[in-house]
C-alpha cells in the first residue's frame, strides 16, 4: 500500500478526510478487538487507493500503527491535562488568598483576658496569659505530651515547649488558630464563664478534647496541638498575623 | 433486556409506525405491564416503587425550591426563611423536600433490610445489589450536601466536622488531608464558596441517582425479582403479570406511605430536623452537641466508636463498602432467611445492632455510650465477615417448598420439587432454589 502522504496532487481536504476516517476505523477496531495488526482489513474501500490495498499492506501490516499510537497518545495527554483546570478551580481563589494577612491592636487586652479575631475566615485566639498560666505550661515535660511538636509556623518542627509555642520576647501572648485539630469545632475557654477543661486552657465540647495553657492537646481525640499561625509583633501591642 | 417473549401488539397504525422506529411502548409493555412477577411477593416488595416516588418527589420539589433559594453565605439562611414565609406555598414545598429526604431514607432502609433477609443480593443479583450500594452512597452524599444549604448552625458545623474527616489523611501523607479539605472548601475554612459549590453538586447528584436507578431496574429485569421463598420462577403458575397485580399492591402501599409522609409534612414539618438549624451559621460558635440527621446516626456512631481519627473514618466508609461484598460473603446454600433456622437469629441481632448504633450516635461520645458503640460496631462487621460465611457453611436449611406455587397453596415441602425450567441462571451456591 502506498504511503498516504505520497499523493501530493490530491486535495488536502480529501487526504485529511481519508486519514481521519482510517484513524477512526482503526481506533474502533483496536478498541473492539485489542488487535494492533488490523491495518489490512480497513483499507480495501479506501478512496485513495481504489480498493486495491489488501495485498500491498500485507508486506508490512503494522506500518502505520505509529500514527494511531501517536495520535491517541497526544489526544489522551491533551484530554487528561484539561482535567486540571476543572479540579483546580475548586481551590481557594485569589480573593480568599488575598485575605492572607491582617493586623490587630492588643493594647486593650488585660492580663488574663483573651480575644478572638478572624484571619483567613478562621478564628484566631489571642490570650494574654497570667504568670501562673505560663508557669504551669513551662512545668510540663515535653515527653508527657501526646503531640511533641510545637506546631508553630514561625518555628516549624521544634519541640512543643512553652517557649516554642510563643515568640521570643512576647511569651505572655499565646496566638493560635482557634480550631480543634480533631474535627474543626471551636474550643471553649475564651471567656471567663467558659469551661477551660482539665488543664486550664481550652476545652472542645464536640468530642471532649482538653488543651493546656499553651494550647497543647493533653487529653481527648484531637491529634495535634492547636496550630500557631505565622505572625510578627509590629510593636509591643501591635500584631500582624499571616 | 427481558427474558420472556414480547407480547406487545401495537393496536393502531400510529402505534405500529412508532413500534418500527422507537419501540418504547413495547419496552414499557414488556417490562412494566406483562412482566412476570412472582405471585407470592409481600408488602416489603413495594418499597422499590415507593423509592421511585421519593426520588421524583425530591426532584420536583427541589427544582422549584431552587427557583427561590440563594446559595450565598449572606442570603442562604434568609432565603429559606423567605421560602417558608413569603413564597406561595413555599411552606408546603420546603416541608415536602426536607421531610422527603427522611422518608426517602426510611424507605431505602426497609428496602435494604428486605434484601438482606430474603437474600436478594445472592446470585444472579450481585450487580443489582451493588448498584443499590452505589445509590445509597449517592443518596447520602446528596442529603449531606442538601443539609448544608439552609446555612443554619447545624448545617455549618455538620459540614465542618464531616469535611474535616479528610484531614485525617494528613497522618498518611503530611499535607494531603489539609490540601483535600481546602480544595473542598474553596478557602481556609467553610465559607460561602463552600456553600455555592455544595448547591451545584446537590443539584447534580439526584440526576446521577436517576441514572443509577435506571441501571438498577434494568438489572432487576434481567435477573427477575426475588421473592419470600428465594426460589426461582419455574412454571407459569409461579408468576403473575406485573399489571394489574403487582402494580395494584404497589399502589396500596404507596398510598399508605404517602399518608405517613403527609402527616409529617402537615403536622410535624420540623420534627425530624434540629432546633439549632434555626440559628444562622456562625463560624465562631460551635453548638454544644453536634448531631447529624437521624438517618446518618448509625454511621456517626461507628465513626466515633474508633478511638483513632483516621481509623474512625475508615471504619465509617467500610461499613457501607462492605455491603458490596456480601454476595460472596454469604455461603448459605439457600437465599431466603425464612429457611435458615440459625441465621434468622443473627439477622434480628444485626437489625438490633443497627438500631442501637443509631441510638448511640445521638448520644454524646462519652462513658458507657462509647463502650456500647464499640460492641455494636464490632458486631456490625462481625456479622458480615464471620456470621455470614460461617453460619452459611455449617447451618442446615429447613426444607424448601417445591415451588413458589406450592408455597402459596400451602402444599407440604418438597413434593413437586422436580418441575424444572427456572429461567434464571443459577449461581454456584444457589442449588436448592433451582432443583
Ligand atoms: C436524592 C434526592 C434529594 C435528597 C435526598 C435531598 C435532600 C435535601 C436535604 C436533606 C435538604 C435540607 C432540607 C432542610 O433542612 O431544610 C435539602 C435542601 C435543598 N434541596 Fe434537596 N434533596 C434531593 C434532591 C434535590 C433536587 C433534585 C434539587 C434541585 C435542585 C434540590 C434542591 C434543594 C434546595 C434548593 C434545598 C435548600 C432549601 C431547603 O432547605 O429546603 N434537592 N435537600
Ligand atoms: S472537634 Fe474538638 S474534640 Fe472533636
XYZ file of C-alpha atoms and ligand atoms in Angstrom:
724
model
C 0.000 0.000 0.000
C 1.242 3.398 -0.872
C 2.018 5.940 1.763
C -0.899 8.231 2.385
C 1.175 11.396 2.168
C 2.607 10.486 -1.200
C -0.492 11.632 -3.049
C 0.592 15.236 -3.275
C -1.699 16.136 -6.172
C -4.764 15.168 -4.170
C -6.683 17.893 -2.458
C -5.557 18.326 1.122
C -9.074 18.037 2.448
C -9.543 14.676 0.746
C -6.313 13.466 2.199
C -7.184 14.656 5.664
C -10.603 13.140 5.437
C -9.267 9.783 4.387
C -6.655 9.889 7.084
C -9.143 10.688 9.803
C -11.530 8.073 8.554
C -8.856 5.414 8.634
C -7.813 6.553 12.040
C -11.360 6.376 13.314
C -11.964 2.953 11.856
C -8.702 1.712 13.175
C -9.320 3.101 16.624
C -12.728 1.455 16.641
C -11.325 -1.892 15.614
C -8.475 -1.522 18.064
C -10.913 -0.859 20.847
C -13.187 -3.662 19.814
C -10.569 -6.326 19.253
C -7.472 -5.097 21.005
C -5.745 -6.082 17.780
C -2.830 -3.923 16.687
C -2.370 -5.695 13.377
C -5.735 -4.786 11.969
C -4.417 -2.396 9.340
C -5.046 -4.582 6.335
C -8.705 -5.055 6.983
C -9.611 -1.455 6.754
C -8.407 -0.116 3.513
C -9.957 -2.119 0.720
C -12.562 0.542 0.082
C -10.186 3.401 0.572
C -10.991 6.191 -1.926
C -7.335 6.971 -2.243
C -6.344 3.520 -3.319
C -9.167 2.343 -5.500
C -9.858 -0.514 -3.168
C -6.689 -2.359 -4.120
C -4.896 -2.120 -0.831
C -5.241 -5.546 0.770
C -2.324 -7.199 -0.918
C 0.017 -4.236 -0.728
C -0.330 -3.829 3.018
C 0.483 -7.432 3.746
C 4.168 -6.641 3.342
C 4.121 -4.526 6.498
C 0.701 -4.592 8.076
C 1.730 -2.566 11.129
C 3.499 0.199 9.317
C 1.033 2.953 10.023
C 0.199 1.968 13.560
C 2.621 4.614 14.736
C 0.150 7.232 13.527
C -2.613 5.719 15.578
C -0.458 5.356 18.633
C 0.948 8.880 18.368
C -2.432 10.468 17.718
C -4.093 8.529 20.529
C -1.313 9.351 22.953
C -1.461 13.046 22.098
C -5.226 13.169 22.467
C -5.093 11.262 25.728
C -2.465 13.568 27.205
C -4.340 16.606 25.937
C -7.649 15.443 27.347
C -6.046 14.476 30.649
C -4.318 17.828 31.050
C -7.664 19.527 30.654
C -8.810 17.858 33.881
C -6.571 20.117 35.944
C -8.459 23.392 35.332
C -11.635 21.629 36.380
C -10.021 20.386 39.567
C -8.006 23.474 40.391
C -10.955 25.867 40.056
C -12.157 24.489 43.385
C -9.022 25.503 45.303
C -9.036 28.758 47.337
C -9.335 31.599 44.839
C -7.325 34.814 44.635
C -9.839 36.596 46.862
C -9.509 34.025 49.616
C -5.731 34.097 49.321
C -5.670 37.878 49.463
C -7.048 37.827 52.995
C -3.806 36.196 53.986
C -2.619 38.850 56.423
C -4.307 41.081 58.996
C -3.201 43.469 61.789
C -4.627 43.805 65.292
C -4.122 46.066 68.288
C -3.641 44.191 71.575
C -3.368 47.186 73.896
C -6.875 46.796 75.416
C -6.374 43.114 76.279
C -5.671 42.870 80.030
C -3.733 40.100 81.726
C -5.977 37.036 81.969
C -8.193 38.173 79.095
C -8.469 36.706 75.626
C -9.808 37.928 72.291
C -10.852 36.125 69.138
C -10.016 37.690 65.782
C -10.702 36.474 62.253
C -7.892 35.579 59.899
C -8.465 33.787 56.566
C -12.028 33.066 57.677
C -10.763 31.246 60.748
C -10.988 32.351 64.376
C -7.620 33.129 65.980
C -7.362 33.027 69.774
C -5.093 35.610 71.357
C -4.655 35.143 75.119
C -2.813 37.493 77.428
C -1.589 34.823 79.786
C -1.104 35.233 83.544
C 2.223 34.396 85.162
C 0.666 31.256 86.684
C -0.569 30.053 83.320
C 2.871 30.467 81.791
C 4.427 28.754 84.794
C 2.010 25.813 84.512
C 2.750 25.423 80.801
C 6.528 25.529 81.365
C 6.458 22.841 84.039
C 5.164 20.082 81.709
C 7.909 17.823 80.327
C 7.656 17.549 76.529
C 7.815 13.732 76.795
C 4.463 13.767 78.588
C 2.678 15.465 75.694
C 0.573 13.477 73.207
C 1.901 15.725 70.429
C 5.572 16.585 70.999
C 5.821 19.160 68.175
C 5.311 22.888 68.618
C 3.065 23.211 65.523
C 4.333 26.746 65.241
C 4.509 28.073 61.694
C 7.156 30.537 62.887
C 9.437 27.743 64.151
C 8.440 24.618 62.207
C 9.466 21.226 63.551
C 10.568 22.378 67.017
C 9.567 20.532 70.214
C 6.391 21.661 71.964
C 7.971 23.596 74.809
C 6.144 26.662 76.010
C 8.908 28.860 74.594
C 8.455 27.353 71.146
C 4.716 27.933 71.276
C 5.218 31.706 71.557
C 7.505 34.358 70.061
C 10.664 35.277 71.892
C 10.165 38.398 73.974
C 6.387 38.056 73.765
C 5.855 34.889 75.836
C 2.822 36.317 77.584
C 0.892 36.334 74.293
C -0.396 32.997 73.074
C -1.644 33.280 69.491
C -3.321 30.207 67.962
C -5.848 29.185 65.332
C -8.914 28.503 67.467
C -9.975 25.372 65.655
C -9.868 21.993 67.325
C -7.407 19.755 65.489
C -9.834 16.863 65.793
C -12.761 17.737 63.536
C -12.738 21.500 63.495
C -15.043 22.686 66.282
C -14.278 25.902 68.174
C -12.995 25.025 71.650
C -14.409 26.789 74.715
C -12.148 28.824 77.015
C -12.059 32.315 75.551
C -14.469 33.919 78.008
C -14.378 33.856 81.787
C -17.568 31.825 82.034
C -16.322 29.106 79.667
C -15.191 25.725 80.831
C -11.431 25.632 80.285
C -11.053 21.871 80.602
C -8.882 19.806 82.935
C -5.701 21.728 82.100
C -6.914 25.290 82.440
C -6.610 26.147 78.768
C -9.395 25.226 76.349
C -11.966 22.502 76.114
C -13.601 21.265 72.919
C -17.138 20.153 73.671
C -17.634 18.252 70.431
C -15.724 15.127 71.361
C -14.017 16.184 74.557
C -10.505 17.421 73.763
C -8.619 19.238 76.559
C -5.903 21.781 75.761
C -3.483 23.303 78.286
C -2.417 26.929 78.832
C -0.006 26.671 75.899
C -2.787 25.302 73.663
C -1.281 21.818 73.621
C -3.515 18.769 73.419
C -3.437 16.868 76.725
C -6.478 14.596 76.683
C -9.118 13.569 74.145
C -9.244 12.594 70.474
C -7.511 15.621 68.902
C -4.247 14.509 67.312
C -2.297 17.793 67.310
C -1.651 20.863 69.408
C -3.611 23.908 68.294
C -1.900 25.384 65.245
C 0.069 28.583 65.569
C -0.221 30.848 62.528
C 2.680 32.865 61.163
C 2.723 36.227 62.983
C 5.028 39.054 63.978
C 4.843 41.841 66.527
C 4.994 45.231 64.828
C 5.316 46.919 68.254
C 4.755 45.739 71.829
C 0.990 45.679 71.364
C 0.525 45.553 67.624
C 0.486 42.203 65.852
C 0.328 41.109 62.240
C -0.996 37.644 61.529
C -0.113 35.984 58.237
C -33.485 -6.840 28.333
C -36.193 -9.225 29.358
C -36.074 -12.981 29.414
C -39.634 -13.545 28.314
C -41.090 -13.308 24.827
C -42.629 -9.979 23.934
C -46.433 -9.978 23.989
C -46.850 -6.423 22.762
C -49.316 -5.945 19.896
C -49.468 -2.410 18.522
C -53.165 -1.610 18.303
C -53.257 1.384 15.996
C -51.435 2.405 12.852
C -49.618 5.080 14.817
C -48.561 2.573 17.429
C -47.280 0.281 14.694
C -45.422 3.128 12.987
C -43.843 4.041 16.279
C -43.035 0.418 17.154
C -40.962 0.051 13.998
C -38.926 3.134 14.799
C -38.501 3.557 18.567
C -40.250 0.721 20.394
C -40.550 2.448 23.755
C -44.208 1.412 24.181
C -43.161 -2.184 23.543
C -40.457 -1.940 26.168
C -42.824 -0.385 28.690
C -45.412 -3.053 27.965
C -42.968 -5.936 28.258
C -41.161 -4.593 31.303
C -43.914 -2.964 33.318
C -47.222 -4.435 32.170
C -46.704 -8.024 31.150
C -43.552 -8.589 33.162
C -43.739 -11.857 35.127
C -43.610 -11.149 38.880
C -43.524 -13.916 41.485
C -47.085 -14.382 42.761
C -46.003 -14.503 46.405
C -44.463 -11.046 46.802
C -45.279 -9.424 50.145
C -45.509 -5.734 51.024
C -41.777 -5.462 51.556
C -41.516 -5.632 47.774
C -43.482 -2.426 47.361
C -40.644 -0.229 48.589
C -38.907 -0.116 45.231
C -41.914 1.691 43.811
C -42.085 3.893 46.900
C -38.435 4.815 46.434
C -39.040 5.784 42.832
C -41.831 8.016 44.041
C -39.491 9.564 46.633
C -36.827 10.309 44.047
C -39.282 12.016 41.733
C -40.776 13.945 44.654
C -37.332 15.216 45.719
C -36.509 16.199 42.149
C -39.715 18.103 41.609
C -39.776 19.894 44.970
C -36.019 20.556 44.758
C -36.211 22.126 41.330
C -38.920 24.538 42.434
C -37.108 25.373 45.686
C -34.028 26.209 43.639
C -36.093 28.934 41.948
C -36.208 30.816 45.265
C -33.153 29.674 47.139
C -29.965 31.821 47.160
C -26.707 29.918 47.639
C -24.612 32.629 49.307
C -23.330 32.837 52.863
C -25.139 36.151 53.364
C -28.536 35.188 51.986
C -28.972 31.420 52.158
C -30.430 31.325 55.668
C -32.822 34.182 54.954
C -33.846 32.754 51.612
C -35.047 29.537 53.238
C -36.968 31.682 55.726
C -38.337 33.625 52.770
C -39.393 30.380 51.089
C -41.219 29.284 54.227
C -42.972 32.593 54.847
C -43.374 34.531 51.618
C -43.220 32.238 48.612
C -46.661 30.970 47.615
C -46.992 27.500 49.101
C -43.313 27.681 49.994
C -44.153 26.339 53.465
C -45.505 23.214 51.799
C -42.793 22.724 49.217
C -39.955 23.273 51.676
C -41.521 20.882 54.181
C -42.050 18.276 51.458
C -38.427 18.465 50.422
C -36.930 18.473 53.928
C -39.260 15.721 55.190
C -38.937 13.932 51.871
C -35.299 13.178 52.489
C -36.180 11.442 55.757
C -38.941 9.473 54.060
C -36.536 8.534 51.305
C -34.072 7.094 53.808
C -36.805 5.354 55.765
C -37.886 3.606 52.574
C -34.365 2.778 51.479
C -33.519 1.178 54.817
C -36.624 -1.019 54.664
C -35.691 -1.892 51.077
C -32.132 -2.839 52.094
C -33.169 -4.971 55.064
C -35.716 -6.708 52.842
C -32.858 -7.634 50.533
C -30.720 -8.794 53.448
C -33.493 -11.001 54.857
C -34.513 -12.693 51.629
C -31.020 -12.992 50.173
C -31.812 -10.736 47.236
C -28.111 -9.928 46.895
C -27.249 -13.548 46.011
C -26.507 -14.781 42.507
C -27.677 -13.793 39.963
C -28.465 -10.385 41.509
C -24.988 -9.251 42.587
C -24.767 -6.319 40.176
C -28.294 -5.262 41.004
C -27.304 -5.206 44.673
C -24.009 -3.379 44.108
C -25.809 -0.717 42.072
C -28.022 -0.354 45.107
C -24.971 0.257 47.293
C -23.868 3.000 44.894
C -27.326 4.534 45.012
C -27.168 4.545 48.808
C -23.795 6.298 48.702
C -25.065 8.882 46.234
C -28.162 9.452 48.371
C -26.003 10.021 51.424
C -23.827 12.496 49.562
C -26.908 14.298 48.240
C -28.538 14.539 51.648
C -25.326 15.741 53.264
C -24.889 18.428 50.616
C -28.551 19.410 50.854
C -28.396 19.699 54.610
C -25.724 22.379 54.255
C -27.981 24.596 52.159
C -30.225 26.183 54.838
C -26.941 27.506 56.361
C -28.032 27.163 59.953
C -25.720 26.267 62.808
C -26.150 22.508 62.299
C -25.641 22.903 58.563
C -22.416 24.783 59.069
C -20.971 22.564 61.759
C -22.012 19.321 60.121
C -20.135 20.447 57.016
C -17.148 21.466 59.127
C -16.946 18.207 61.041
C -17.594 15.910 58.086
C -15.244 17.642 55.627
C -12.605 17.686 58.360
C -12.725 13.903 58.341
C -10.498 14.053 55.281
C -7.842 15.934 57.230
C -7.104 12.612 58.909
C -5.221 11.758 55.707
C -2.522 14.111 56.984
C -1.358 11.210 59.094
C -0.733 9.182 55.923
C 0.961 11.886 53.829
C 1.504 15.192 55.648
C -0.418 17.960 53.903
C -2.581 15.628 51.819
C -5.598 15.853 54.109
C -5.367 19.619 54.558
C -4.972 20.011 50.807
C -8.111 17.997 50.115
C -10.107 19.820 52.763
C -9.146 23.278 51.492
C -9.936 22.113 47.987
C -13.396 21.010 49.115
C -13.933 24.278 50.965
C -12.516 26.624 48.346
C -10.947 28.548 51.206
C -9.254 28.076 54.546
C -12.492 27.452 56.377
C -16.068 26.539 55.466
C -17.399 29.639 53.719
C -19.810 30.947 51.109
C -17.602 29.420 48.420
C -18.245 26.026 50.013
C -21.984 26.633 50.118
C -22.149 27.630 46.456
C -20.388 24.502 45.198
C -22.402 22.305 47.529
C -25.559 23.697 45.969
C -24.223 22.939 42.492
C -23.426 19.357 43.448
C -26.675 18.936 45.357
C -28.480 19.789 42.148
C -26.358 17.387 40.106
C -26.322 14.233 42.204
C -30.040 13.398 42.104
C -29.758 13.089 38.338
C -26.831 10.739 38.799
C -29.056 8.751 41.158
C -31.720 8.737 38.476
C -29.274 7.165 36.027
C -28.188 4.583 38.582
C -31.824 3.724 39.271
C -32.393 3.016 35.583
C -29.463 0.597 35.588
C -30.734 -0.913 38.839
C -34.148 -1.622 37.319
C -32.583 -2.911 34.145
C -30.503 -5.379 36.152
C -33.643 -6.327 38.079
C -35.495 -7.119 34.879
C -32.675 -9.283 33.597
C -32.454 -11.403 36.751
C -36.147 -11.224 37.624
C -37.461 -10.447 41.092
C -36.545 -12.488 44.112
C -39.418 -13.442 46.436
C -40.005 -14.596 50.016
C -39.122 -18.214 49.252
C -35.955 -17.289 47.376
C -36.989 -19.853 44.729
C -36.786 -19.050 41.043
C -39.874 -18.794 38.869
C -40.070 -22.245 37.311
C -43.518 -22.610 35.769
C -46.143 -20.209 34.534
C -48.226 -20.659 37.678
C -45.369 -19.245 39.798
C -45.799 -15.784 38.338
C -48.417 -13.171 37.559
C -48.198 -10.269 35.144
C -46.970 -7.113 36.807
C -50.076 -5.222 35.735
C -52.530 -5.238 37.415
C -51.374 -7.492 40.248
C -48.048 -6.082 41.454
C -48.960 -2.569 40.366
C -52.129 -2.617 42.454
C -50.252 -3.843 45.505
C -47.601 -1.148 44.969
C -50.329 1.467 44.780
C -51.898 0.390 48.076
C -48.522 0.579 49.805
C -47.702 3.900 48.192
C -50.939 5.422 49.482
C -50.163 4.242 53.000
C -46.670 5.662 52.708
C -47.929 8.974 51.394
C -50.271 9.258 54.371
C -47.320 8.979 56.753
C -45.347 11.396 54.591
C -48.218 13.903 54.554
C -48.651 13.572 58.311
C -45.093 14.720 58.864
C -45.265 17.440 56.232
C -48.501 18.914 57.519
C -48.342 18.354 61.265
C -44.680 17.849 62.190
C -42.700 19.590 59.449
C -39.700 20.337 61.678
C -39.883 17.330 63.952
C -37.134 15.457 62.120
C -34.853 18.475 61.972
C -32.789 20.096 64.677
C -33.602 23.288 66.599
C -30.052 24.625 66.179
C -30.630 24.890 62.457
C -32.957 27.807 63.061
C -29.921 29.804 64.183
C -27.921 31.262 61.326
C -24.475 29.754 60.737
C -21.835 31.305 62.979
C -18.231 30.302 62.349
C -17.220 31.462 65.833
C -19.585 29.381 67.929
C -19.909 25.620 67.846
C -23.252 24.252 69.081
C -22.746 22.268 72.289
C -23.821 18.996 70.732
C -23.438 18.307 67.017
C -25.667 15.526 65.715
C -26.392 14.541 62.138
C -29.853 13.796 60.799
C -31.316 10.547 62.141
C -30.505 8.581 59.011
C -26.777 9.081 59.495
C -26.683 8.257 63.206
C -25.523 4.609 62.979
C -22.607 5.618 60.779
C -21.782 8.549 63.040
C -21.712 6.125 65.992
C -19.264 3.876 64.126
C -17.086 6.900 63.317
C -16.867 7.906 66.948
C -16.514 4.378 68.318
C -12.985 4.062 66.955
C -10.531 5.985 69.153
C -8.255 6.851 66.222
C -9.263 9.667 63.851
C -8.204 8.006 60.596
C -9.390 4.626 61.879
C -12.835 6.034 62.587
C -13.111 7.465 59.103
C -12.028 4.191 57.533
C -14.491 2.219 59.646
C -17.330 4.523 58.684
C -16.712 4.181 54.953
C -16.005 0.465 55.325
C -19.384 -0.024 56.985
C -21.017 0.857 53.674
C -18.395 -0.553 51.330
C -18.654 -3.966 52.971
C -22.220 -4.262 51.685
C -20.846 -4.596 48.173
C -19.086 -7.827 49.136
C -21.867 -9.737 50.824
C -22.978 -11.599 47.688
C -19.745 -13.528 48.162
C -19.547 -13.498 51.944
C -22.842 -15.323 52.372
C -22.070 -19.036 51.963
C -25.534 -20.448 52.603
C -26.986 -22.864 50.036
C -30.348 -21.056 50.168
C -31.302 -17.424 49.639
C -34.172 -16.725 51.988
C -33.612 -16.381 55.745
C -37.058 -17.952 56.162
C -35.428 -21.330 55.746
C -32.366 -20.585 57.864
C -33.030 -21.599 61.496
C -29.705 -20.313 62.882
C -29.023 -17.311 60.699
C -32.501 -15.986 61.444
C -31.420 -15.033 64.962
C -28.306 -13.326 63.723
C -30.365 -11.345 61.261
C -32.507 -9.873 64.044
C -29.410 -9.300 66.141
C -27.924 -7.355 63.248
C -31.032 -5.220 62.898
C -30.910 -4.580 66.636
C -27.230 -3.607 66.401
C -28.032 -1.066 63.677
C -30.851 0.467 65.721
C -28.655 0.521 68.812
C -25.892 2.254 66.866
C -28.459 4.792 65.726
C -29.421 5.496 69.328
C -25.797 5.712 70.443
C -24.949 8.057 67.593
C -27.413 10.561 69.018
C -25.735 10.491 72.448
C -22.569 12.304 73.477
C -19.443 10.248 72.829
C -18.513 9.507 76.413
C -18.519 6.783 79.033
C -20.925 3.916 78.635
C -22.173 5.162 75.252
C -18.729 4.732 73.745
C -18.427 1.280 75.272
C -21.645 0.062 73.684
C -20.918 1.790 70.414
C -17.715 -0.249 70.233
C -19.517 -3.508 70.992
C -22.149 -2.943 68.311
C -19.609 -1.678 65.793
C -17.678 -4.897 66.335
C -20.848 -6.899 65.767
C -21.747 -4.882 62.671
C -18.556 -6.010 60.978
C -18.524 -9.491 62.514
C -21.977 -10.094 61.097
C -20.690 -9.772 57.555
C -17.164 -11.101 57.986
C -17.810 -14.014 60.368
C -21.500 -14.820 60.732
C -22.358 -14.784 57.024
C -19.612 -17.167 55.890
C -19.536 -19.400 58.973
C -23.244 -19.800 59.695
C -23.856 -20.125 55.962
C -21.475 -23.072 55.781
C -22.492 -25.004 58.893
C -26.247 -24.497 59.027
C -28.717 -26.997 57.509
C -31.622 -25.122 55.950
C -35.158 -26.292 56.647
C -36.972 -27.997 53.819
C -37.851 -25.642 50.970
C -41.232 -25.750 49.241
C -41.103 -27.394 45.824
C -42.003 -24.182 44.050
C -43.454 -20.734 44.558
C -46.883 -22.164 43.671
C -46.545 -24.865 46.319
C -45.592 -22.258 48.887
C -48.646 -20.161 48.045
C -51.055 -23.112 48.015
C -49.609 -24.404 51.278
C -48.511 -27.754 49.870
C -46.101 -29.656 52.065
C -42.474 -29.012 51.245
C -40.608 -30.835 48.579
C -43.464 -32.684 46.844
C -43.441 -31.382 43.339
C -39.876 -30.239 43.559
C -38.772 -31.561 40.203
C -40.528 -29.070 37.967
C -37.522 -27.671 36.170
C -37.133 -24.847 33.755
C -36.375 -21.873 36.010
C -35.497 -19.059 33.650
C -32.759 -17.691 35.840
C -29.188 -18.883 35.546
C -28.132 -20.425 38.825
C -25.169 -19.183 40.793
C -22.672 -21.685 42.117
C -24.224 -21.839 45.557
C -27.856 -21.402 44.637
C -28.561 -25.068 44.108
C -31.715 -25.771 46.151
C -33.721 -22.990 44.562
C -33.020 -24.395 41.148
C -33.928 -28.027 41.659
C -31.910 12.415 46.123
C -32.720 13.391 46.254
C -32.555 14.517 47.271
C -32.304 14.454 48.622
C -32.082 13.197 49.455
C -32.276 15.831 49.115
C -32.056 16.215 50.443
C -32.083 17.517 50.931
C -31.975 17.907 52.308
C -31.756 16.948 53.486
C -32.101 19.274 52.383
C -32.119 20.154 53.647
C -33.562 20.457 53.982
C -33.767 21.343 55.170
O -33.281 21.001 56.244
O -34.438 22.373 55.004
C -32.239 19.752 51.042
C -32.370 21.101 50.710
C -32.463 21.582 49.422
N -32.507 20.835 48.261
Fe -32.507 18.807 48.145
N -32.502 16.684 48.061
C -32.674 15.934 46.912
C -32.913 16.425 45.646
C -32.882 17.772 45.266
C -33.004 18.270 43.920
C -33.168 17.419 42.666
C -32.923 19.622 43.977
C -32.991 20.540 42.764
C -32.137 21.458 42.583
C -32.778 20.002 45.369
C -32.697 21.334 45.868
C -32.619 21.704 47.199
C -32.651 23.056 47.705
C -32.774 24.327 46.874
C -32.541 22.982 49.111
C -32.489 24.167 50.120
C -33.825 24.612 50.561
C -34.277 23.940 51.834
O -33.574 23.997 52.822
O -35.378 23.377 51.836
N -32.752 18.845 46.119
N -32.234 18.660 50.166
S -13.772 18.568 67.137
Fe -12.885 19.038 69.021
S -12.950 17.167 70.022
Fe -13.767 16.663 68.081
